[in-house]
Short mmCIF file of C-alpha atoms and ligand atoms in Angstrom, two decimals:
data_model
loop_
_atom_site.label_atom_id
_atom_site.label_comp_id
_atom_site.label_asym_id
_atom_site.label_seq_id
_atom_site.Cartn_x
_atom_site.Cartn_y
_atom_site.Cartn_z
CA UNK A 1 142.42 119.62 91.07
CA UNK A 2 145.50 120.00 89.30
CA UNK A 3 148.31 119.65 91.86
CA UNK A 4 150.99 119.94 89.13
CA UNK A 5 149.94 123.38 88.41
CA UNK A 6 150.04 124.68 92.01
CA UNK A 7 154.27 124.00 92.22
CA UNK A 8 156.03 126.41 90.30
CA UNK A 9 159.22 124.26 90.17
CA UNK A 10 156.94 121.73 88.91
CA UNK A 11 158.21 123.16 85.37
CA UNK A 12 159.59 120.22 83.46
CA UNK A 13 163.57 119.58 83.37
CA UNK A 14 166.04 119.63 80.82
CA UNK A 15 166.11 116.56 78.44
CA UNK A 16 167.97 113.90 79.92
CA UNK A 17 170.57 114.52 76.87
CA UNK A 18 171.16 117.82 78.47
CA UNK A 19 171.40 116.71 82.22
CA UNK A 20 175.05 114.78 83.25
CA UNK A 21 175.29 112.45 86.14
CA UNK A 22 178.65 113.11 88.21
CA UNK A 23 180.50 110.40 90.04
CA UNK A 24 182.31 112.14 92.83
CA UNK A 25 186.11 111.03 93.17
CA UNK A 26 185.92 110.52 96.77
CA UNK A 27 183.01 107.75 96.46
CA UNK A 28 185.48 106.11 93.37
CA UNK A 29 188.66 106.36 95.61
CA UNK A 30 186.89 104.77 98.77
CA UNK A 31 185.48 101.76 96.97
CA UNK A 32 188.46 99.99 97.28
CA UNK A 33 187.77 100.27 101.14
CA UNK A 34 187.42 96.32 102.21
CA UNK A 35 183.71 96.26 103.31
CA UNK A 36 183.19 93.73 106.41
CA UNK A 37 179.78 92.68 107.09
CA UNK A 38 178.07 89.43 108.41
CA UNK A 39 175.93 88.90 106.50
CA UNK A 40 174.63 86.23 108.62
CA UNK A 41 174.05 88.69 111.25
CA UNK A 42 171.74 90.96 108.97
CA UNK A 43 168.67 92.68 110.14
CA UNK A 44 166.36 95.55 109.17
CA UNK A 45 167.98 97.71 111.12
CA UNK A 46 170.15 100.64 109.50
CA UNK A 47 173.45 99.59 108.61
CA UNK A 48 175.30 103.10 106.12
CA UNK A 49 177.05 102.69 103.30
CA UNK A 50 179.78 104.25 101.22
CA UNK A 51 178.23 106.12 99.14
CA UNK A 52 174.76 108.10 98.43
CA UNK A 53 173.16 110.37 95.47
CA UNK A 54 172.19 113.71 96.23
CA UNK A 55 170.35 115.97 94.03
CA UNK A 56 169.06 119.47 94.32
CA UNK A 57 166.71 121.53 92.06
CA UNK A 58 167.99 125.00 91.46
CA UNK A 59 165.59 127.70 91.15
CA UNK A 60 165.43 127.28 87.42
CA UNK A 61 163.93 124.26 88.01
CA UNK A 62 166.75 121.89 86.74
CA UNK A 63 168.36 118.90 88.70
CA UNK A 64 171.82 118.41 89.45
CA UNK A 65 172.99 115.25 91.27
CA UNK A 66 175.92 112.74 92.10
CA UNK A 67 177.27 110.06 93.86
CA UNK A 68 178.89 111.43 97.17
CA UNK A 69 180.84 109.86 100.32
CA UNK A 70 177.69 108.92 102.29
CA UNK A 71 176.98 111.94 105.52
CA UNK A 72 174.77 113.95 106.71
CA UNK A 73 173.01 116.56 105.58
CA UNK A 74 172.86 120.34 106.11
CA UNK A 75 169.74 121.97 106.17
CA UNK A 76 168.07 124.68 107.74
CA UNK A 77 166.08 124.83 110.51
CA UNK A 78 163.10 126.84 108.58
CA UNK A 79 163.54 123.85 106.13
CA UNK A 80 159.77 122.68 104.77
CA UNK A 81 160.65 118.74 105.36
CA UNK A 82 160.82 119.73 109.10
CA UNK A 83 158.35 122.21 109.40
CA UNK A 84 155.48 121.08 107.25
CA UNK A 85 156.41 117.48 106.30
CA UNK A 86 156.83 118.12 103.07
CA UNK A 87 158.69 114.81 101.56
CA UNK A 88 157.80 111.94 99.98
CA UNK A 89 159.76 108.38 99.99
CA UNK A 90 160.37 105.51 97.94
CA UNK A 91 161.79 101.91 99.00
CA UNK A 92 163.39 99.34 96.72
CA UNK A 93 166.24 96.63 96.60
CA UNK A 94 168.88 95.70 94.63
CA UNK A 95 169.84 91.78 95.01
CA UNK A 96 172.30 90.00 93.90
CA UNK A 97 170.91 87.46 91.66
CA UNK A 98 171.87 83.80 90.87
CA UNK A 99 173.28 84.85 87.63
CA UNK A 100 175.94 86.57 89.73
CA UNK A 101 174.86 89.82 89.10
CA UNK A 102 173.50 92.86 90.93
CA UNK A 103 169.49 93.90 90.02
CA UNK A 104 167.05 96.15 90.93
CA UNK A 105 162.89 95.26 90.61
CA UNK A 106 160.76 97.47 88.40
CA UNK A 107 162.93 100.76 88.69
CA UNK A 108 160.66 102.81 86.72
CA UNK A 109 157.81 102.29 88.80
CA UNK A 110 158.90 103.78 91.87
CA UNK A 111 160.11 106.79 89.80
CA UNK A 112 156.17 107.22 88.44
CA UNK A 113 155.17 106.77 92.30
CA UNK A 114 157.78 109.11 93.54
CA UNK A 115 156.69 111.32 90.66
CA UNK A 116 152.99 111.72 92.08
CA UNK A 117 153.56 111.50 95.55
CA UNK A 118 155.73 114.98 94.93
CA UNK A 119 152.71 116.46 93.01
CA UNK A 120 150.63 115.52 95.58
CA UNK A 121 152.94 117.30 98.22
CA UNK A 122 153.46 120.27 96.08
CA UNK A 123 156.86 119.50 95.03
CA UNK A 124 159.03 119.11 91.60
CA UNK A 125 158.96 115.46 90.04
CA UNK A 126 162.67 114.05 89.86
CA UNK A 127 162.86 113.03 86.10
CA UNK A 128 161.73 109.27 86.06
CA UNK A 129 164.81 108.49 83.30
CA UNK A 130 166.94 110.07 86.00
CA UNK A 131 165.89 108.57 88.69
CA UNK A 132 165.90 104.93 87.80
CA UNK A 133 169.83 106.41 86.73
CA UNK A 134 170.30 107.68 89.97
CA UNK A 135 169.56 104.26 91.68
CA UNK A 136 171.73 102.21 89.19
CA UNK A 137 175.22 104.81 90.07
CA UNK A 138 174.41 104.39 93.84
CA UNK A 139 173.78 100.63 93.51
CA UNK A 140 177.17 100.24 91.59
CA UNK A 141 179.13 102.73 94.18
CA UNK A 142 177.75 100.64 96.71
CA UNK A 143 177.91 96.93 95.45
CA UNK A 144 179.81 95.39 97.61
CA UNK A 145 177.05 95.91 100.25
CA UNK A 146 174.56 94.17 98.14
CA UNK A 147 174.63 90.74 100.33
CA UNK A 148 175.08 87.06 98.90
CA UNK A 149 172.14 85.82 97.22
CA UNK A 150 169.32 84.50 99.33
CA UNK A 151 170.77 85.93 102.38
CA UNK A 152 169.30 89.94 102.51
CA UNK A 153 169.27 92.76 99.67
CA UNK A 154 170.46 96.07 99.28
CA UNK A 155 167.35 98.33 100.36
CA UNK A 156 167.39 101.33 98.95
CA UNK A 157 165.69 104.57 100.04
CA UNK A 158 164.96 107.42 97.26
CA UNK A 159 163.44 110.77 99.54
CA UNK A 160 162.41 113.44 98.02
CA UNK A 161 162.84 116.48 100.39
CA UNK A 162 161.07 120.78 100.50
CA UNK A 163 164.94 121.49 102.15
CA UNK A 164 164.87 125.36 101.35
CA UNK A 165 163.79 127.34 104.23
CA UNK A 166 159.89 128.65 104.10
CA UNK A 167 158.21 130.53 107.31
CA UNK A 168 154.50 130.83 105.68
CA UNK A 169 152.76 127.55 104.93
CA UNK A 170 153.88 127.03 100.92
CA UNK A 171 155.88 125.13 99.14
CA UNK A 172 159.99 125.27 99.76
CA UNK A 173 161.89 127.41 97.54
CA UNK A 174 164.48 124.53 97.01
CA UNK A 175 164.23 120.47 96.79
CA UNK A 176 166.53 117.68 97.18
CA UNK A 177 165.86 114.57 96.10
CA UNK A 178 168.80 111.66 97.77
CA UNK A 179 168.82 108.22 98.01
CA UNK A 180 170.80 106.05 100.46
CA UNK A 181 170.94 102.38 100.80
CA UNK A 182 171.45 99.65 103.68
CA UNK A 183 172.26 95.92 103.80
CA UNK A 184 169.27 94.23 105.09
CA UNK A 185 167.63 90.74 106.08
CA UNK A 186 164.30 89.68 106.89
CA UNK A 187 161.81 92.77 108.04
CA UNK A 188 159.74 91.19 110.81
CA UNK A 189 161.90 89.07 113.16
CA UNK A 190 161.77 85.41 112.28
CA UNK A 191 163.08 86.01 109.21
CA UNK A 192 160.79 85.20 105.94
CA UNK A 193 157.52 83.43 106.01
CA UNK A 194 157.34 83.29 109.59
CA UNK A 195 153.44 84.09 109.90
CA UNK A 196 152.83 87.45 111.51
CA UNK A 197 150.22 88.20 114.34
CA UNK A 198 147.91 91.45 113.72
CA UNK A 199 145.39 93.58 115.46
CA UNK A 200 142.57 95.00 113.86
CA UNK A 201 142.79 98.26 114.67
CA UNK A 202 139.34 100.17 114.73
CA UNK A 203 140.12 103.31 116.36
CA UNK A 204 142.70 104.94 114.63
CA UNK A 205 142.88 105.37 110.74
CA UNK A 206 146.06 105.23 108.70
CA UNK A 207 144.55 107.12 106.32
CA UNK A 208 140.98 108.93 104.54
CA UNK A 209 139.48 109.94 101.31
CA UNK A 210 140.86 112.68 99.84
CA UNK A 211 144.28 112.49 102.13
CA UNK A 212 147.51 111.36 101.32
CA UNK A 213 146.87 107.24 102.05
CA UNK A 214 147.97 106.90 98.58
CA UNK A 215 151.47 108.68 98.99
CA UNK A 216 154.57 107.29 100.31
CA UNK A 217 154.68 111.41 102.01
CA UNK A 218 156.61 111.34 105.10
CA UNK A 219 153.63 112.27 107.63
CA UNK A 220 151.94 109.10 106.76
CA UNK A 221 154.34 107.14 109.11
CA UNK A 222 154.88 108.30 112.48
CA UNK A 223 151.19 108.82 113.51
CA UNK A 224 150.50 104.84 113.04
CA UNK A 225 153.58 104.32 115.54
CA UNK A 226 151.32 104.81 118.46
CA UNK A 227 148.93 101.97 117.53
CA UNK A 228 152.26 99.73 116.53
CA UNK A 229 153.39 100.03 119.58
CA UNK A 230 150.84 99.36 121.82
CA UNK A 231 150.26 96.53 119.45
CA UNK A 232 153.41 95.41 119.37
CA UNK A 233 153.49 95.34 123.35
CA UNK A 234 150.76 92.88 123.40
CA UNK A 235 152.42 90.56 121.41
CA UNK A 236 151.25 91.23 117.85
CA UNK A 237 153.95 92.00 115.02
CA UNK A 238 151.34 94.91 113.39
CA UNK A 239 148.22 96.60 113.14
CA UNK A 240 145.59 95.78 110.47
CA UNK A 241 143.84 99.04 109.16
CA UNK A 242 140.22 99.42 108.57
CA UNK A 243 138.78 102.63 106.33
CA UNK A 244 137.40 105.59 108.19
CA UNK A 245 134.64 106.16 106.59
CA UNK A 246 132.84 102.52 107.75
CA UNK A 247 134.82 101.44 110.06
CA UNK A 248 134.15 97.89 108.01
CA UNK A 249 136.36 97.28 104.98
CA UNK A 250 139.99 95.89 105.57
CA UNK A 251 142.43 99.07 103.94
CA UNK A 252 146.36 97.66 105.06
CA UNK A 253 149.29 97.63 107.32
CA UNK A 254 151.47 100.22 108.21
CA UNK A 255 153.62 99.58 105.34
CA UNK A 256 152.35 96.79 103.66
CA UNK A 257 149.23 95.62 101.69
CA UNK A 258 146.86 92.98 102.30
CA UNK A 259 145.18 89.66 100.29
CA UNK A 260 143.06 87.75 101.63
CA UNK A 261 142.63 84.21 100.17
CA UNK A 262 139.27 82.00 99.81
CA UNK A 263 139.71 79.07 97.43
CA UNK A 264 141.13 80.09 93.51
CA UNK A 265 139.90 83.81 94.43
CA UNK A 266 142.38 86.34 96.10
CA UNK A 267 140.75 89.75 96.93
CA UNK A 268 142.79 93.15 97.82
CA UNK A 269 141.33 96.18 98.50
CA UNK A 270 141.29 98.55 95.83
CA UNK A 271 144.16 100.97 95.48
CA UNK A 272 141.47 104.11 95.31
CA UNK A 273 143.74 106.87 97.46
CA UNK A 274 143.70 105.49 100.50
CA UNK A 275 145.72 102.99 100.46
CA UNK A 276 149.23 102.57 98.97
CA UNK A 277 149.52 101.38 95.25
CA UNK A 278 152.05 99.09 96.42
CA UNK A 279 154.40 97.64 93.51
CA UNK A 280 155.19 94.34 95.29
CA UNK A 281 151.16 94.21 95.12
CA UNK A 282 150.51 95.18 91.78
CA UNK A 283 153.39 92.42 91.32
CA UNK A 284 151.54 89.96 92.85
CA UNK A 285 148.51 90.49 91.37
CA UNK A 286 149.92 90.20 87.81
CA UNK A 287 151.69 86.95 89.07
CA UNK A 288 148.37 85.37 90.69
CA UNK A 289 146.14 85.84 87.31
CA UNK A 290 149.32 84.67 85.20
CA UNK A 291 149.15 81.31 88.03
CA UNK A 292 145.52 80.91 87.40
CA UNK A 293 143.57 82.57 90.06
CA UNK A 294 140.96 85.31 90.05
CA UNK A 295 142.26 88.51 91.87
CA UNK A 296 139.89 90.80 92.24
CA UNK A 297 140.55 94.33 93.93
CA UNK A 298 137.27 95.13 95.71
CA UNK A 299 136.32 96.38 99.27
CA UNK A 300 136.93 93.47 101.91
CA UNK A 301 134.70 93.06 104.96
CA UNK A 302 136.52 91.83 108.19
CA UNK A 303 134.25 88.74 108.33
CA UNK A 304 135.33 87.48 105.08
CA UNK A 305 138.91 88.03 105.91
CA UNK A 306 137.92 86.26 109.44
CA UNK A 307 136.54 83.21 106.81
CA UNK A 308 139.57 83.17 104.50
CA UNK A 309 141.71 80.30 103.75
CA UNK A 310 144.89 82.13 104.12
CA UNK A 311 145.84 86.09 104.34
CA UNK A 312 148.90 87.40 103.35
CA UNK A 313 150.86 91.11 103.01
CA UNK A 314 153.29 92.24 100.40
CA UNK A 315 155.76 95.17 100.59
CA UNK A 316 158.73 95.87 99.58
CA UNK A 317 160.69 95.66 102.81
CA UNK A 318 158.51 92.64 103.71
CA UNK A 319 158.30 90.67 100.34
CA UNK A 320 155.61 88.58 100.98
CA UNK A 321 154.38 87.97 104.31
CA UNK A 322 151.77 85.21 105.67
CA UNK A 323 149.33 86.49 108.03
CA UNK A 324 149.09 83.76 111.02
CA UNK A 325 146.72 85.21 112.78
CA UNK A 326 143.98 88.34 113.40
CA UNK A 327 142.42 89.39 116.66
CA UNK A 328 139.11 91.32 116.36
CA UNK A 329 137.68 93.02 119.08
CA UNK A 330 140.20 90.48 121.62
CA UNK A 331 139.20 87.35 119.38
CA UNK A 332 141.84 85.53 117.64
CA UNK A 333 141.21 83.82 114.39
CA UNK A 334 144.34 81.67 112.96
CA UNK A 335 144.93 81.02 109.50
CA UNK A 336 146.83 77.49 108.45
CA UNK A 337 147.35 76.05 111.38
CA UNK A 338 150.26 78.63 111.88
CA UNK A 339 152.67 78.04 108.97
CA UNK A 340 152.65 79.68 105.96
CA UNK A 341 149.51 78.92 103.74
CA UNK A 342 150.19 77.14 100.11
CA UNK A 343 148.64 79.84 97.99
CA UNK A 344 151.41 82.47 100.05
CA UNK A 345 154.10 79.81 99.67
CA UNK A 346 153.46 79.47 96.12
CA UNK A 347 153.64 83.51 95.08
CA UNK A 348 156.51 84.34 97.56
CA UNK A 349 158.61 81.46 95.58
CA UNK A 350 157.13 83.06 91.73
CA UNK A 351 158.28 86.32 93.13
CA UNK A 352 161.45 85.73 94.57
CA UNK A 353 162.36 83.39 92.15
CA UNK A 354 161.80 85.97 89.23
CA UNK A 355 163.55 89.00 91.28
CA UNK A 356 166.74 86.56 91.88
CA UNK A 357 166.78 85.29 88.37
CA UNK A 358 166.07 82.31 89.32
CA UNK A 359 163.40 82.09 86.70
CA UNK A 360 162.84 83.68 83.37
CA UNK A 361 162.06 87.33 83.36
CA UNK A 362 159.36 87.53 80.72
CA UNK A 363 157.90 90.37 81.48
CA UNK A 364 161.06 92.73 81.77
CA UNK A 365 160.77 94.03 85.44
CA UNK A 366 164.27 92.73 86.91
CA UNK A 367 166.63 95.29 85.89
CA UNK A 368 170.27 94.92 85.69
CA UNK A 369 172.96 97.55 87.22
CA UNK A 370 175.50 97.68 84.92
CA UNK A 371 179.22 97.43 86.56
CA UNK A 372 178.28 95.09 89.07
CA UNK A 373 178.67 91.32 87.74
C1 LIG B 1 155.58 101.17 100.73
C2 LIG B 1 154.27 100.73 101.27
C3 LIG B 1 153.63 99.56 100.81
C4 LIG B 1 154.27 98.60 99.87
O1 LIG B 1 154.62 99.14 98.63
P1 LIG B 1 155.71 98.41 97.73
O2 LIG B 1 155.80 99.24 96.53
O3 LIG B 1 155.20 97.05 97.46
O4 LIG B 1 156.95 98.38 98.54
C5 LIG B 1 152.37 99.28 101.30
N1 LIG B 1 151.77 100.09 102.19
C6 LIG B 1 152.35 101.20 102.67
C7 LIG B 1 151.63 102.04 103.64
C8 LIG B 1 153.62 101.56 102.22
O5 LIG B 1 154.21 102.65 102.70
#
């Protein structure tokens, strides 16, 4: 199927020559606002900003955009977002690194993602070149809410929006594509590497073949709340999804993605449309094989993640993340005694290390944003 075809504002934009990026003179005037944050009281939770970048497409198909005073929005109530979930998401973070500069991970890849998760939901791609602009002008407008280094990031959350009003199922007659930002800390209380509990879940899926697993689309995320909570009531930190076809193979979290160690070998389930091609995995993958192990992306039965060595996740949001324990059908199997297994240990500190600078970039992915040394 060619989803490109079926979005007539799919049309391609103008050259990035063509298109102009406006700084508003509102979000320039307020930045010498004093901004007062602890930053050793950071958590996940939503702290706004300054400034934001909003785009829209106009019916031409061509994007406008700038950096405006961060607010909210105005949209209508026959809006497509709110009727028929049409939107798609993207999460990164800018850090400030040890070289005293601000830096954003592997910009261009969340622009392809964000590209196909809007084909897949029918809508215009933002221009990749222009989006990994986009993030750079809100990451400089909003700098001085990038925290110290090693004590949170700036996370930063493209969305990609059907905002034009639409009463028959189709696709919006208008888009906007924004991204806001917020200081932020650890994601799951403890702070990072504090092993998380989960729940296999086996009665609820996240996801199927041939849906939308694979898409950051904004109907992926509030039908897994109901098995997070209950979860989370009984003392776990997340649920662990299994695929709906077998009810067998291990697919991820809620919003991260799973490895599961045994030895020199680290298997992931395959990123085949059900589960999110996650960058922080792909990431990790490249940084396991460079380390010497064997990653192999291949179905994984619970029992061999019961008889791993250690388990980990990887997100964004959540870096990574070692798994301390799963409970299967009310068992509990632990993992390394409760602390953080070596082989986790070892690829959260290559990872980290590279996206703080703290070791040399070889491979290109930590970006700088110019303006903000
Ligand atoms: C965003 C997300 C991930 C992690 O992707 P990253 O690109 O590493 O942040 C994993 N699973 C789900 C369901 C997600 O939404």
């Amino acid at each position: 199927v060619n989803l490109a075809s079926r979005c007539d504002l799919q049309r391609t934009c103008k050259s990035a020559a063509q298109r102009t990026i406006k700084v508003s003179a509102t979000a320039t005037q307020e930045s010498s606002d004093k901004v007062q944050i602890d930053w050793d009281e950071l958590s996940f939770a939503f702290t706004p900003t300054r400034s934001m970048y909003v785009a829209t497409c106009t019916a031409d198909g061509e994007w406008e955009g700038s950096v405006q005073p961060y607010g909210d929005l105005s949209i209508s109530p026959a809006a497509g977002c709110l009727n028929y979930g049409q939107g798609v998401f993207e999460g990164m973070k800018a850090y400030r690194s040890t070289k005293g500069r601000v830096v954003i991970f592997r910009p261009d890849q969340n622009a392809a993602r964000c590209a196909q998760g809007a084909a897949r939901m029918s809508m215009p791609s933002f221009p990749e070149d222009m989006f990994v602009e986009a993030v750079k002008e809100v990451v400089a407008a909003n700098a001085d809410y990038v925290p110290p280094t090693d004590k949170g990031s700036l996370y930063l959350r493209p969305l990609m929006l059907g905002t034009g009003p639409i009463l028959g199922l189709a696709p919006a007659p208008s888009f906007t594509f924004l991204i806001y930002c917020s200081p932020v800390a650890a994601y799951f209380k403890g702070g990072q590497l504090t092993p998380i509990d989960l729940k296999i879940e086996e009665e609820f899926h996240r996801a199927a073949p041939g849906g939308t697993g694979g898409t950051k689309c904004i109907g992926n995320y509030s039908p897994v709340l109901v098995t997070q909570l209950a979860a989370k009531s009984d003392g776990f930190a997340d649920v662990l999804y299994l695929d709906a076809k077998e009810n067998k193979y291990l697919e991820e979290v809620s919003s991260c993605n799973i490895f599961v160690v045994k030895g020199k070998t680290i298997a992931t389930p395959p990123a085949g449309g059900t589960i999110l091609p996650g960058i922080t995995r792909k990431s990790v993958i490249e940084i396991a094989q460079s380390r010497g192990y064997e990653v192999e992306e291949r179905p994984v039965t619970i029992e061999e993640a019961l008889e791993a060595d250690e388990i980990f996740c990887t997100g964004t949001a959540v870096v990574t993340v070692p798994v301390g324990s799963l409970t299967f059908r009310g068992e509990k199997t632990s993992f390394c005694g409760g602390e953080p297994g070596p082989v986790t240990d070892e690829l959260y500190g290559a990872l980290t290390d590279l996206q703080l600078e703290k070791s040399e970039d070889e491979l290109g992915w930590v970006v700088e944003v110019p303006g903000t040394a």
